[in-house]
mmCIF file of C-alpha atoms and ligand atoms in Angstrom:
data_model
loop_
_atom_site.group_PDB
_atom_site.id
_atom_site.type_symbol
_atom_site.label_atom_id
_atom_site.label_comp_id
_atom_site.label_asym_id
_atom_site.label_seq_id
_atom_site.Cartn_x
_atom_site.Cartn_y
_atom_site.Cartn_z
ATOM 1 C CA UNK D 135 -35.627 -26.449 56.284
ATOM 2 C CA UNK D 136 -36.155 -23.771 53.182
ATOM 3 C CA UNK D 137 -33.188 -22.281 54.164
ATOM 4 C CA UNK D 138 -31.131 -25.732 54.653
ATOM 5 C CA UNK D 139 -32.274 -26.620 51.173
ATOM 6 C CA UNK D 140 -30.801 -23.292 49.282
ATOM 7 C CA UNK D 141 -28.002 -23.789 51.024
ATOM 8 C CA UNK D 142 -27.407 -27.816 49.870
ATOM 9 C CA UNK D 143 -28.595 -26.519 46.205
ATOM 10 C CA UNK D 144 -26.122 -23.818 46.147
ATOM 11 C CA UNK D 145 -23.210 -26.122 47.446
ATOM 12 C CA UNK D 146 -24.211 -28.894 44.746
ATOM 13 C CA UNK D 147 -21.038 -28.708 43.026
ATOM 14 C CA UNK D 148 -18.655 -29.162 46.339
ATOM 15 C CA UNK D 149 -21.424 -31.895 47.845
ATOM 16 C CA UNK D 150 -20.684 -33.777 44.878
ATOM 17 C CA UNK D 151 -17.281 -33.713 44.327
ATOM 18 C CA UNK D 152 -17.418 -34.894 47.899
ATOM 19 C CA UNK D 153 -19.857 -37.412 47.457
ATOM 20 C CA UNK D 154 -18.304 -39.241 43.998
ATOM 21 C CA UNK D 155 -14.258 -38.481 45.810
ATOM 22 C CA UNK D 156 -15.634 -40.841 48.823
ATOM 23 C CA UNK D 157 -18.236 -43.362 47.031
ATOM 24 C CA UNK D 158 -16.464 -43.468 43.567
ATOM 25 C CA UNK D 159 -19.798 -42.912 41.389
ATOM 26 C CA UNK D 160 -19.192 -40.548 38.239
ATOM 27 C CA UNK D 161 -19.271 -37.006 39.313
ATOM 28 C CA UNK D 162 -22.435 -36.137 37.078
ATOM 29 C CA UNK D 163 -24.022 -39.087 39.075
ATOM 30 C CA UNK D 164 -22.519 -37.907 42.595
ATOM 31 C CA UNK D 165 -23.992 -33.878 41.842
ATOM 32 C CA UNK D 166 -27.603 -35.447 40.518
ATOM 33 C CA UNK D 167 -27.848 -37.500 44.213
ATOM 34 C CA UNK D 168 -26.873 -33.815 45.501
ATOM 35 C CA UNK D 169 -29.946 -32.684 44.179
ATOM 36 C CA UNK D 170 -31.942 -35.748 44.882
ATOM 37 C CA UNK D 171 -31.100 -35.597 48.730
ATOM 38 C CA UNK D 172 -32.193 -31.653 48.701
ATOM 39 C CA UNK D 173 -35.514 -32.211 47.141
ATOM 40 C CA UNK D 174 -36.639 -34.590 50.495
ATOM 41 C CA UNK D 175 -36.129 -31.119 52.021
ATOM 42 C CA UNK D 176 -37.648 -28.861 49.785
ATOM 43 C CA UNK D 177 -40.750 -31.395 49.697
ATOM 44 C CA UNK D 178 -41.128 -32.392 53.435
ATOM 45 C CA UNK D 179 -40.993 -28.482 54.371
ATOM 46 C CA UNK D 180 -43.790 -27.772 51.815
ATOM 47 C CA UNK D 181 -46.494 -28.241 54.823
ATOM 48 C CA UNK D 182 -46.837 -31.634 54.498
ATOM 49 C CA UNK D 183 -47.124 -32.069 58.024
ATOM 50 C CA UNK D 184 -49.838 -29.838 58.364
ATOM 51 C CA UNK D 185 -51.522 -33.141 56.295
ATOM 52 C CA UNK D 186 -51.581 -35.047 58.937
ATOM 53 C CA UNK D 187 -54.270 -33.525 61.585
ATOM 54 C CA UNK D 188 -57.495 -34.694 60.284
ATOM 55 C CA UNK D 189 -60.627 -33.826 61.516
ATOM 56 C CA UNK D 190 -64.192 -36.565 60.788
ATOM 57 C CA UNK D 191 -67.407 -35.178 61.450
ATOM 58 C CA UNK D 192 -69.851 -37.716 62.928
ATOM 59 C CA UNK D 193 -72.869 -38.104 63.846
ATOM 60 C CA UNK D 194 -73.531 -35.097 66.607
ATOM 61 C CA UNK D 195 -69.722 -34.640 67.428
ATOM 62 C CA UNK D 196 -66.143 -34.472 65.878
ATOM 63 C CA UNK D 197 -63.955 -36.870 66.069
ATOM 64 C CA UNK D 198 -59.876 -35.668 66.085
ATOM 65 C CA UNK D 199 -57.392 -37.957 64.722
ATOM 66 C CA UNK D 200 -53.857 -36.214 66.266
ATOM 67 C CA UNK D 201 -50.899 -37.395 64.544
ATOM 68 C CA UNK D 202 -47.644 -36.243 66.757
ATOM 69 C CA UNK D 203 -44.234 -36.181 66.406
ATOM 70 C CA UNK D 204 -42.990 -39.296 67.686
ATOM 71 C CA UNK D 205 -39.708 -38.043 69.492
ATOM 72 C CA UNK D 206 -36.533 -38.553 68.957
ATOM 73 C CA UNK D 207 -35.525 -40.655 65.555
ATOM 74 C CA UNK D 208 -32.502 -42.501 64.648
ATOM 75 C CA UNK D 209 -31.475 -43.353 60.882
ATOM 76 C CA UNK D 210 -28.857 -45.897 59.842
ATOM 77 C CA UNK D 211 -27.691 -45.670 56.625
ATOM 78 C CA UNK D 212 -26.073 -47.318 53.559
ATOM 79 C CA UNK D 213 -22.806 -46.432 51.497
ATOM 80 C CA UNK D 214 -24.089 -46.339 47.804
ATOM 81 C CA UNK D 215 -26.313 -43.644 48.064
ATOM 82 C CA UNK D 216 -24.614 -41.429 51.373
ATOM 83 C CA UNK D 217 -26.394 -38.242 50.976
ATOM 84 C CA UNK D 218 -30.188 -39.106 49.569
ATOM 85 C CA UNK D 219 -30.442 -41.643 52.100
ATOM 86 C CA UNK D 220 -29.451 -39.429 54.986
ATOM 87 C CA UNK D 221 -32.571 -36.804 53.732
ATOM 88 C CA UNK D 222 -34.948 -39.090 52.624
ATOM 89 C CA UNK D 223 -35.158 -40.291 56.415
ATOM 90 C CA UNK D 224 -34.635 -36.811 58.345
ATOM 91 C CA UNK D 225 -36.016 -34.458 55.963
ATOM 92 C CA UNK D 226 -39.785 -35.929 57.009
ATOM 93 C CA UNK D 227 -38.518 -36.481 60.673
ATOM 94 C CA UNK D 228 -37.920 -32.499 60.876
ATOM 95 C CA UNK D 229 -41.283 -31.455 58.973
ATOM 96 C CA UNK D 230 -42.907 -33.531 61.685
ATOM 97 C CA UNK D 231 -41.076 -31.597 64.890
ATOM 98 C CA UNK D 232 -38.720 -34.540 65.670
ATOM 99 C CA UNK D 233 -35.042 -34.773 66.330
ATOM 100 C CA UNK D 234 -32.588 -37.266 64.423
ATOM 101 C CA UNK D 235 -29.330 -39.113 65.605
ATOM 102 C CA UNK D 236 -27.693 -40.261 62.377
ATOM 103 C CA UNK D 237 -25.305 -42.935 62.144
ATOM 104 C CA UNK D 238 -23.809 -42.944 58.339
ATOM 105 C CA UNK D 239 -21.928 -45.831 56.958
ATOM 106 C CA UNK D 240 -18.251 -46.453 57.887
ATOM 107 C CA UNK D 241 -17.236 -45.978 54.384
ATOM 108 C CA UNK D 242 -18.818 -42.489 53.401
ATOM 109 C CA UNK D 243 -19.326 -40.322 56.372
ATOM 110 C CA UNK D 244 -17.955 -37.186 55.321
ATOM 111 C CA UNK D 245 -21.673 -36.430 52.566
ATOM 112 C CA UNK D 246 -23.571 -36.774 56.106
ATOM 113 C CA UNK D 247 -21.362 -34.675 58.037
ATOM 114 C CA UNK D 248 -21.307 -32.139 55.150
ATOM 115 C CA UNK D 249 -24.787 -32.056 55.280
ATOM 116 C CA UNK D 250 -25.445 -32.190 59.204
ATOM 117 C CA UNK D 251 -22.940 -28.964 59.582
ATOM 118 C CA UNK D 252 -25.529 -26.789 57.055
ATOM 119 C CA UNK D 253 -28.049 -24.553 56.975
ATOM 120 C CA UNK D 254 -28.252 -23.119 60.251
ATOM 121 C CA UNK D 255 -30.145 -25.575 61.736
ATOM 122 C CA UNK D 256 -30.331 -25.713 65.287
ATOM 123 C CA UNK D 257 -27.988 -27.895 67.765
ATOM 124 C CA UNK D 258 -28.757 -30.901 68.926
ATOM 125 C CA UNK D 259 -31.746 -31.232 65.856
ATOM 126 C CA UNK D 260 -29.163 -33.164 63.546
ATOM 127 C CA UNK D 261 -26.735 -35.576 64.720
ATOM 128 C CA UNK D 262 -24.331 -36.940 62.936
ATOM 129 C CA UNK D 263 -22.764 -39.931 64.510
ATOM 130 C CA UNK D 264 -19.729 -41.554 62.343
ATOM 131 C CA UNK D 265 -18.306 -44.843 63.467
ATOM 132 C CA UNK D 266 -16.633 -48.101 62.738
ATOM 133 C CA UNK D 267 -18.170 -49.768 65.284
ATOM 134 C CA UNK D 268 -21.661 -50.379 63.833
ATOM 135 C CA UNK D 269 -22.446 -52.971 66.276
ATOM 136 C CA UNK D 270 -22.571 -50.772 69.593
ATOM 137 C CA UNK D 271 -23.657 -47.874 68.138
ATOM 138 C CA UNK D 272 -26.571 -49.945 66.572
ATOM 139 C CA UNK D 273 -27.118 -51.669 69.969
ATOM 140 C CA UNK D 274 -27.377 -48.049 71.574
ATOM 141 C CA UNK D 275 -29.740 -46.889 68.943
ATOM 142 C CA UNK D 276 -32.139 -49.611 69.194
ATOM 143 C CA UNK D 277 -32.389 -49.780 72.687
ATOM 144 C CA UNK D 278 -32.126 -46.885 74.186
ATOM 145 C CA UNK D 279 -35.415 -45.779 75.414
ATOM 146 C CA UNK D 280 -35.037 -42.624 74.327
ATOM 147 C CA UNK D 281 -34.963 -43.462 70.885
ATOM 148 C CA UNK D 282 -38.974 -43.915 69.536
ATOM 149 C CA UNK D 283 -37.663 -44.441 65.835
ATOM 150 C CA UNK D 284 -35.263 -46.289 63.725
ATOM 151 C CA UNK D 285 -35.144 -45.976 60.005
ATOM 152 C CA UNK D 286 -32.254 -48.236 58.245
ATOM 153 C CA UNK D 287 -31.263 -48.532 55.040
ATOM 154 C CA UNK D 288 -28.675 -51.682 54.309
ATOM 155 C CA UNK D 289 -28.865 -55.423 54.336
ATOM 156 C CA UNK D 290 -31.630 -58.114 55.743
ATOM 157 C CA UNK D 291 -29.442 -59.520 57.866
ATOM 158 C CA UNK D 292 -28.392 -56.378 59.603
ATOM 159 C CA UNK D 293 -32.232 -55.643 59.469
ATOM 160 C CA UNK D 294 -33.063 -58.433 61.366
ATOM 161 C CA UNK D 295 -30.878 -57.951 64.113
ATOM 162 C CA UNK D 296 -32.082 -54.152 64.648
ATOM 163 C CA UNK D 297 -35.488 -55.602 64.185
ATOM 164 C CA UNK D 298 -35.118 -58.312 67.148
ATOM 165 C CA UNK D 299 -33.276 -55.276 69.585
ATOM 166 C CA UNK D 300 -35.838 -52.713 68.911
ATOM 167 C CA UNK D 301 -38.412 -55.159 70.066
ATOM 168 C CA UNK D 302 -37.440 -54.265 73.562
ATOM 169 C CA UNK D 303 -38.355 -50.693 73.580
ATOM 170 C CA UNK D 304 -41.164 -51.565 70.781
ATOM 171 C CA UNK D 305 -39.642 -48.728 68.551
ATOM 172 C CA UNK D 306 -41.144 -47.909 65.237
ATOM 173 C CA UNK D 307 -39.339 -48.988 62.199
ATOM 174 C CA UNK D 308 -38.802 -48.579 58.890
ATOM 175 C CA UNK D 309 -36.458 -51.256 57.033
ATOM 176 C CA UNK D 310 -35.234 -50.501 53.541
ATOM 177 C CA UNK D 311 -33.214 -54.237 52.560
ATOM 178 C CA UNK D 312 -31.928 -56.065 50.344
ATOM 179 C CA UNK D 313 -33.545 -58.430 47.266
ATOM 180 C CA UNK D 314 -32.865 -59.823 44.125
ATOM 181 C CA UNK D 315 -35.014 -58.311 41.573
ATOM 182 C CA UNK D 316 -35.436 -59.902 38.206
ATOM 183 C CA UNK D 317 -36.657 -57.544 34.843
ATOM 184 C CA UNK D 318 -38.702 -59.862 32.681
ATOM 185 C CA UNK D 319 -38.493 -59.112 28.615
ATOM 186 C CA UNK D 320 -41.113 -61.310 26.487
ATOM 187 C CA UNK D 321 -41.058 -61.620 22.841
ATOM 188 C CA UNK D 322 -42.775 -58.827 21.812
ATOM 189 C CA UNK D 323 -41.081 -56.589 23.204
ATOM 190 C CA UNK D 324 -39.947 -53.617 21.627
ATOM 191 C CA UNK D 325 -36.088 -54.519 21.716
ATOM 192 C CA UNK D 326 -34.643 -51.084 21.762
ATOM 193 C CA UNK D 327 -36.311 -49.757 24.530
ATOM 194 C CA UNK D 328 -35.542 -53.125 26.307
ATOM 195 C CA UNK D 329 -31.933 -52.698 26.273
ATOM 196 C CA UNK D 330 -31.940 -49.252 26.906
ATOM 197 C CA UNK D 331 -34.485 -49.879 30.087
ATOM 198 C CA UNK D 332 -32.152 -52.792 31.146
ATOM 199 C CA UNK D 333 -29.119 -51.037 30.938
ATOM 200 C CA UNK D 334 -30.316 -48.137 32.938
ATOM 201 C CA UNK D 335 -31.706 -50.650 35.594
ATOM 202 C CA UNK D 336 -28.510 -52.722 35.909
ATOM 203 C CA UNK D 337 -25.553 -50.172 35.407
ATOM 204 C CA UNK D 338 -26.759 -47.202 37.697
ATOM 205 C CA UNK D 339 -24.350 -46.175 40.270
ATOM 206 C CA UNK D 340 -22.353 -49.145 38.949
ATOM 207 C CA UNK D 341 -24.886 -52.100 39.832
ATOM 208 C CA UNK D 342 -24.942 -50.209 43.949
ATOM 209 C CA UNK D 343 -28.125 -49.529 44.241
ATOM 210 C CA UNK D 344 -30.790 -51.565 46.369
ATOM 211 C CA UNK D 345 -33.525 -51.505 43.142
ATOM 212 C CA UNK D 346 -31.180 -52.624 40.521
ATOM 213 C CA UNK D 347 -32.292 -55.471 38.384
ATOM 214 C CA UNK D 348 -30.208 -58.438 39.469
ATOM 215 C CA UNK D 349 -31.068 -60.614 37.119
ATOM 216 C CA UNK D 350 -33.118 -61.044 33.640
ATOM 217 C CA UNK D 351 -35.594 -63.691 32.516
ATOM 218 C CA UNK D 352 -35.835 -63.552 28.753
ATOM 219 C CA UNK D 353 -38.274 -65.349 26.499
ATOM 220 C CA UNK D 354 -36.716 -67.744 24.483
ATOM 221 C CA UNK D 355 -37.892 -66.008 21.237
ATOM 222 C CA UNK D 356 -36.053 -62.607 22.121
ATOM 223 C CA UNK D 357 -33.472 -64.485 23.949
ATOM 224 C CA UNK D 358 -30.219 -65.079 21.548
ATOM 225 C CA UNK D 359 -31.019 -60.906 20.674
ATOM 226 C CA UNK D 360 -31.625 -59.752 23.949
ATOM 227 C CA UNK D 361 -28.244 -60.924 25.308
ATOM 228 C CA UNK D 362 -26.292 -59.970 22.430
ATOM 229 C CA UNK D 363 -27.565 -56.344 22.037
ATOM 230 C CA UNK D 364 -27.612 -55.896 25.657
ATOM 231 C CA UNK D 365 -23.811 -57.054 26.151
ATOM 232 C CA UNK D 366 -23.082 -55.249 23.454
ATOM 233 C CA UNK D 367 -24.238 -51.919 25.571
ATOM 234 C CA UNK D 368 -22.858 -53.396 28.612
ATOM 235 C CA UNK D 369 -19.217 -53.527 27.167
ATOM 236 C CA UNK D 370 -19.480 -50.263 25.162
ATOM 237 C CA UNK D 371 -20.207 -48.371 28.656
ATOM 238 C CA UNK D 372 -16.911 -45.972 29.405
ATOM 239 C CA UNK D 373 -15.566 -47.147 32.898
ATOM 240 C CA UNK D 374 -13.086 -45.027 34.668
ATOM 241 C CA UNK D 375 -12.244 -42.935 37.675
ATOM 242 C CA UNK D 376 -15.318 -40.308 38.727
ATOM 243 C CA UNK D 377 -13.295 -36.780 37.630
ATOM 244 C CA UNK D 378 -12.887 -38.064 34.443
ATOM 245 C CA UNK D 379 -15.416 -36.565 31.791
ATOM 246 C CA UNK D 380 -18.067 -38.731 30.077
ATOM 247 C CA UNK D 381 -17.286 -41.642 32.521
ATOM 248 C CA UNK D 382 -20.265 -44.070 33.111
ATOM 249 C CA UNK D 383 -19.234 -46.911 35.569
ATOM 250 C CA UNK D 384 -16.674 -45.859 38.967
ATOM 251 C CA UNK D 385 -15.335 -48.658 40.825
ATOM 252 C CA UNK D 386 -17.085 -51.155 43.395
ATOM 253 C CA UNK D 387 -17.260 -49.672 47.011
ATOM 254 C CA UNK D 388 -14.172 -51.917 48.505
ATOM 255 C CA UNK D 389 -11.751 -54.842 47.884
ATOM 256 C CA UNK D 390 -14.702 -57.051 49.825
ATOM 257 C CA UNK D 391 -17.010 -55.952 47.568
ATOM 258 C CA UNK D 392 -15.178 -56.969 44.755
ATOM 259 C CA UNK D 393 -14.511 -60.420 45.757
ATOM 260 C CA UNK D 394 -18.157 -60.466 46.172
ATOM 261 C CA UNK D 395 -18.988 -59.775 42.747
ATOM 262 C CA UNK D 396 -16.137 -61.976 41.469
ATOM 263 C CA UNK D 397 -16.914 -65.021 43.654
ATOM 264 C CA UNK D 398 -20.541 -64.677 42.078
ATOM 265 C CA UNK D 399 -20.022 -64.054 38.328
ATOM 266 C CA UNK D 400 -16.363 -64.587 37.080
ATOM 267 C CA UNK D 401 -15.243 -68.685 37.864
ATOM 268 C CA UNK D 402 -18.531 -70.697 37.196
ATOM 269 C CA UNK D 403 -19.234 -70.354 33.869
ATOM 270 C CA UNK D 404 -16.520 -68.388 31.897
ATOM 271 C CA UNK D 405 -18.331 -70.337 28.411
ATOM 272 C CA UNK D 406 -21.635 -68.124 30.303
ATOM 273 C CA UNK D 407 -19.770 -64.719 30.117
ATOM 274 C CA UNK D 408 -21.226 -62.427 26.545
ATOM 275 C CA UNK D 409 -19.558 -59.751 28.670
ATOM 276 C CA UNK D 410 -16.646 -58.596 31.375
ATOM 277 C CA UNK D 411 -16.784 -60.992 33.750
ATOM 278 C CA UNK D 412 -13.138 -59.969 35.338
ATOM 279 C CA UNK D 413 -11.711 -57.190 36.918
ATOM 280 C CA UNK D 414 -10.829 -53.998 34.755
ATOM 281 C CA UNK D 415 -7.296 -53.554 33.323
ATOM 282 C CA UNK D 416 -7.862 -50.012 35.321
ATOM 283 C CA UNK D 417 -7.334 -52.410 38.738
ATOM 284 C CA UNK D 418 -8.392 -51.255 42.204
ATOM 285 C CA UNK D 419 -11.793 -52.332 42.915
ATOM 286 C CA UNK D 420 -12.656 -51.647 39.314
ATOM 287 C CA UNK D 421 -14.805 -54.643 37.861
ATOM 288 C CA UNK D 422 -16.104 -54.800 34.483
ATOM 289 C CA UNK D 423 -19.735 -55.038 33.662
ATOM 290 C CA UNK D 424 -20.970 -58.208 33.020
ATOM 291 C CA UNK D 425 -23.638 -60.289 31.287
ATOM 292 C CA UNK D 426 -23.680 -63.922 31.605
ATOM 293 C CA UNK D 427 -26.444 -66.245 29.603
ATOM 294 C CA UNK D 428 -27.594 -69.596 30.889
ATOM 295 C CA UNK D 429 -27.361 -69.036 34.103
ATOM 296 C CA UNK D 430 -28.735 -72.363 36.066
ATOM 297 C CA UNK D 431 -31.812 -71.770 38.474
ATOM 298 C CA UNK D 432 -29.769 -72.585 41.635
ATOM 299 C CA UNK D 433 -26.998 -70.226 41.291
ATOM 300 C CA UNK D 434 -26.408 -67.881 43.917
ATOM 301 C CA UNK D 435 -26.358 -64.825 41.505
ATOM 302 C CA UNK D 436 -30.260 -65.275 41.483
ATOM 303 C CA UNK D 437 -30.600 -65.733 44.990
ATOM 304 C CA UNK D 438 -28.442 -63.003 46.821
ATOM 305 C CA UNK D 439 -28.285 -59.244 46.012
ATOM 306 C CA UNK D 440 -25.488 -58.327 43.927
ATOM 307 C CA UNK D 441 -24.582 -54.945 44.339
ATOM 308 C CA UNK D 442 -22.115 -54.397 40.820
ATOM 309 C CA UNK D 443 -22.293 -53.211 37.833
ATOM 310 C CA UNK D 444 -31.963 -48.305 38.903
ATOM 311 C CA UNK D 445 -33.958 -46.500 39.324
ATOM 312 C CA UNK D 446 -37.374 -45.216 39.603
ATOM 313 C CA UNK D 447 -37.916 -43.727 42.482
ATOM 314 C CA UNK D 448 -38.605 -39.486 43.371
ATOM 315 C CA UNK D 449 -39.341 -37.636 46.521
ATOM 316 C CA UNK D 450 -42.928 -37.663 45.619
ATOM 317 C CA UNK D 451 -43.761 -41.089 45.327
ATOM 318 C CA UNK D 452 -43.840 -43.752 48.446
ATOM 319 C CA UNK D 453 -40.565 -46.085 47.951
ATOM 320 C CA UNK D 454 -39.965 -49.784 50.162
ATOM 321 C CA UNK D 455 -39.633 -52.981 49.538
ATOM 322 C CA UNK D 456 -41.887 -56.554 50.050
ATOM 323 C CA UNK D 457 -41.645 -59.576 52.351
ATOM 324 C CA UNK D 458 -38.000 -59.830 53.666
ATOM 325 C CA UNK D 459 -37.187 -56.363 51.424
ATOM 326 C CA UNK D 460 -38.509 -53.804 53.978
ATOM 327 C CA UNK D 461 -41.053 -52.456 56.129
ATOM 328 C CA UNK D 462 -43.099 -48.849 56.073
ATOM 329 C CA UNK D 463 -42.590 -46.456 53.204
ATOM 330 C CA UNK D 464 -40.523 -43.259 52.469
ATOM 331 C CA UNK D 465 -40.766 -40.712 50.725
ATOM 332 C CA UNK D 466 -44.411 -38.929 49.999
ATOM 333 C CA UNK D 467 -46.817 -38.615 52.172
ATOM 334 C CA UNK D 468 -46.399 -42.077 52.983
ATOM 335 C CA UNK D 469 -43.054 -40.994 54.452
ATOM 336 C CA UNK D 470 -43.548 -38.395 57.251
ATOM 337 C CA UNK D 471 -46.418 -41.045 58.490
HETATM 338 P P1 ADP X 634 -24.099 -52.941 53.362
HETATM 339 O O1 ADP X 634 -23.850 -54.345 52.935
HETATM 340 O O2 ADP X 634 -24.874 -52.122 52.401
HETATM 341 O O3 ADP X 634 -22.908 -52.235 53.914
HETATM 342 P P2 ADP X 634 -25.101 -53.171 56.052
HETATM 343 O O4 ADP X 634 -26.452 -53.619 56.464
HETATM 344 O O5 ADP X 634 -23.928 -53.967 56.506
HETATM 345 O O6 ADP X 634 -25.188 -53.097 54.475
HETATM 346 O O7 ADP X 634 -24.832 -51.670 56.469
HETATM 347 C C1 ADP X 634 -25.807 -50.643 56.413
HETATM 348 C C2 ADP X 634 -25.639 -49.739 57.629
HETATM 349 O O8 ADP X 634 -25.865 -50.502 58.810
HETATM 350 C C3 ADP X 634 -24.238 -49.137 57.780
HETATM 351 O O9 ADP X 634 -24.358 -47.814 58.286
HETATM 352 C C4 ADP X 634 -23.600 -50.046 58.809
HETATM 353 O O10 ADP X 634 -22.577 -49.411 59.546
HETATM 354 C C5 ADP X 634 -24.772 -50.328 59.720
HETATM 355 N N1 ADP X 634 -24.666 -51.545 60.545
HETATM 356 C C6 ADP X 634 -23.962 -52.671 60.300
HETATM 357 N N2 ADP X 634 -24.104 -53.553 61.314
HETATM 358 C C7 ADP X 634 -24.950 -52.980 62.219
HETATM 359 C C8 ADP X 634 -25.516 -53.373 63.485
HETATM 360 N N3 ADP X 634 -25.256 -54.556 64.033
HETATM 361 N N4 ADP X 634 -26.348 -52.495 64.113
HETATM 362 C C9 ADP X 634 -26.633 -51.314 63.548
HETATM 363 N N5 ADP X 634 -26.126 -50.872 62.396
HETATM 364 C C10 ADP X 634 -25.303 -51.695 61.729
#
């Protein structure tokens, strides 16, 4: 795993041109997930599985609690983040002495098989499994008996249904899904550092990340200021494609995507819009980032995740969601458990 680890650090530079040539995130983004992926590595191989044998003295004998390595794991993973994902899951699975069939999304596969043909590692210990047909694949995964793990990364719905088939086999899980996160700002908030906090929680990785504030509930004293500094960051943000130098925002994954985001934001409420709110004269699946104000309670931009235009999260602290957001923890020592 060291050895696997030098080698994705040394290859940062061609991992991330990769990475931002197939996802579209600015290159400087694309090299920092680079890095991000290899430190699940570097952290899982520190021993951390030796962390898990515990021994409890009691009264007259000793009682062993054996943690094992569960077999063989599969991981199903997103688009937005195509390498980091991929680690975060099998980077613990490896410390821990099991085996892991990958299946990357259909739109980025080339990250995971870029990483799965490294560092020496030996055959049959990393699988990389690209396909467009998510459905049989999945069905494979989650029911073969084989299989005593499945980690996935992507939407509730698809989380359900790999939920109800595992059920079968009783496999393990962990489920990293969707939500719709608001970021609260109350009056006495420092304003600055408001802005500047919501901008980095909204625009990372162009709005494509699964922690991204979706929305933003704003006290009425702050309100009128909020909005108008924070569009005013949200427009001044350099969109373009990710070679080009100093470029913040890349374009949405597809052409579905960006129907998404335009069926959500751009029609309702064009008086709402402080910001974007269309597609970017750069066309493709570039959309520009948006605020809206006065958005009403029932709208479907507060209910579903939006996924355009986050962060907090390392390799040493546990990561998952709530309720219908997820199940079990990774990263940490939370995530080779
Ligand atoms: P997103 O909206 O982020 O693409 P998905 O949940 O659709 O989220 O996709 C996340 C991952 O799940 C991808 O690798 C995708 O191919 C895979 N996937 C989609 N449908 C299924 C399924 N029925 N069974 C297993 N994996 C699936």
């Amino acid at each position: 795993m060291r050895r696997w680890f030098d080698l994705i650090t040394l290859q940062t530079e061609e991992l991330g041109v990769l990475l931002a040539r197939e996802e579209g995130k600015p290159l400087a983004e694309a090299k920092a997930e680079i890095i991000y992926a290899a430190s699940f590595v570097e952290w899982f191989c520190r021993g951390s599985a030796a962390r898990l044998w515990r021994n409890h003295p009691a009264a007259g004998h000793e009682i062993l609690i054996l943690k094992q390595p569960i077999g063989v794991t599969t991981a199903i993973t997103p688009w937005n983040f195509p390498s980091a994902m991929i680690t975060r899951k099998i980077a613990p699975a490896l410390a821990a002495g099991c085996t892991s069939v990958v299946k990357p999304a259909e739109k980025t596969p080339m990250p995971a098989l870029a990483l799965g043909a490294g560092g020496g590692i030996p055959d049959g210990v990393i699988n990389i499994l690209p396909s467009t047909r998510a459905h049989e694949i999945g069905l494979v995964l989650t029911t073969h008996p084989l299989v005593r793990k499945v980690s996935f990364t992507g939407s509730t719905a698809v989380g359900r249904t790999i939920m109800r088939q595992s059920s079968g086999t009783i496999k393990k899980l962990s489920l990293e899904l969707g939500g719709n996160a608001p970021f609260i700002v109350f009056d006495d908030a420092d304003l600055n550092a408001a802005v500047t906090g919501a901008i980095a929680s909204k625009f990372r990785n162009s709005g494509k990340t699964c922690v991204c504030a979706n929305c933003f509930y704003v006290q009425a004293g702050i309100y009128d200021s909020f909005a108008e500094k924070f569009a005013k960051a949200a427009i001044a943000l350099k969109i373009g494609p990710p070679f080009e130098p100093g470029v913040e925002q890349g374009p949405l994954i597809t052409s579905k995507a960006l129907a998404k985001v335009e069926s959500l934001s751009a029609t309702h409420w064009p008086k709402a819009a402080l910001a974007g709110a269309a597609r970017h004269p750069l066309g493709g699946t570039f959309y520009e980032p948006t605020v809206l104000v006065d958005v009403p309670e029932d709208a479907r931009l507060l209910r579903e995740e939006i996924f355009g235009p986050v962060a907090i999260s390392t390799t040493e602290a546990p990561f998952g969601g709530v309720k219908q957001s997820g199940i079990g923890r990774e990263g940490s020592h939370y995530g080779i458990e």
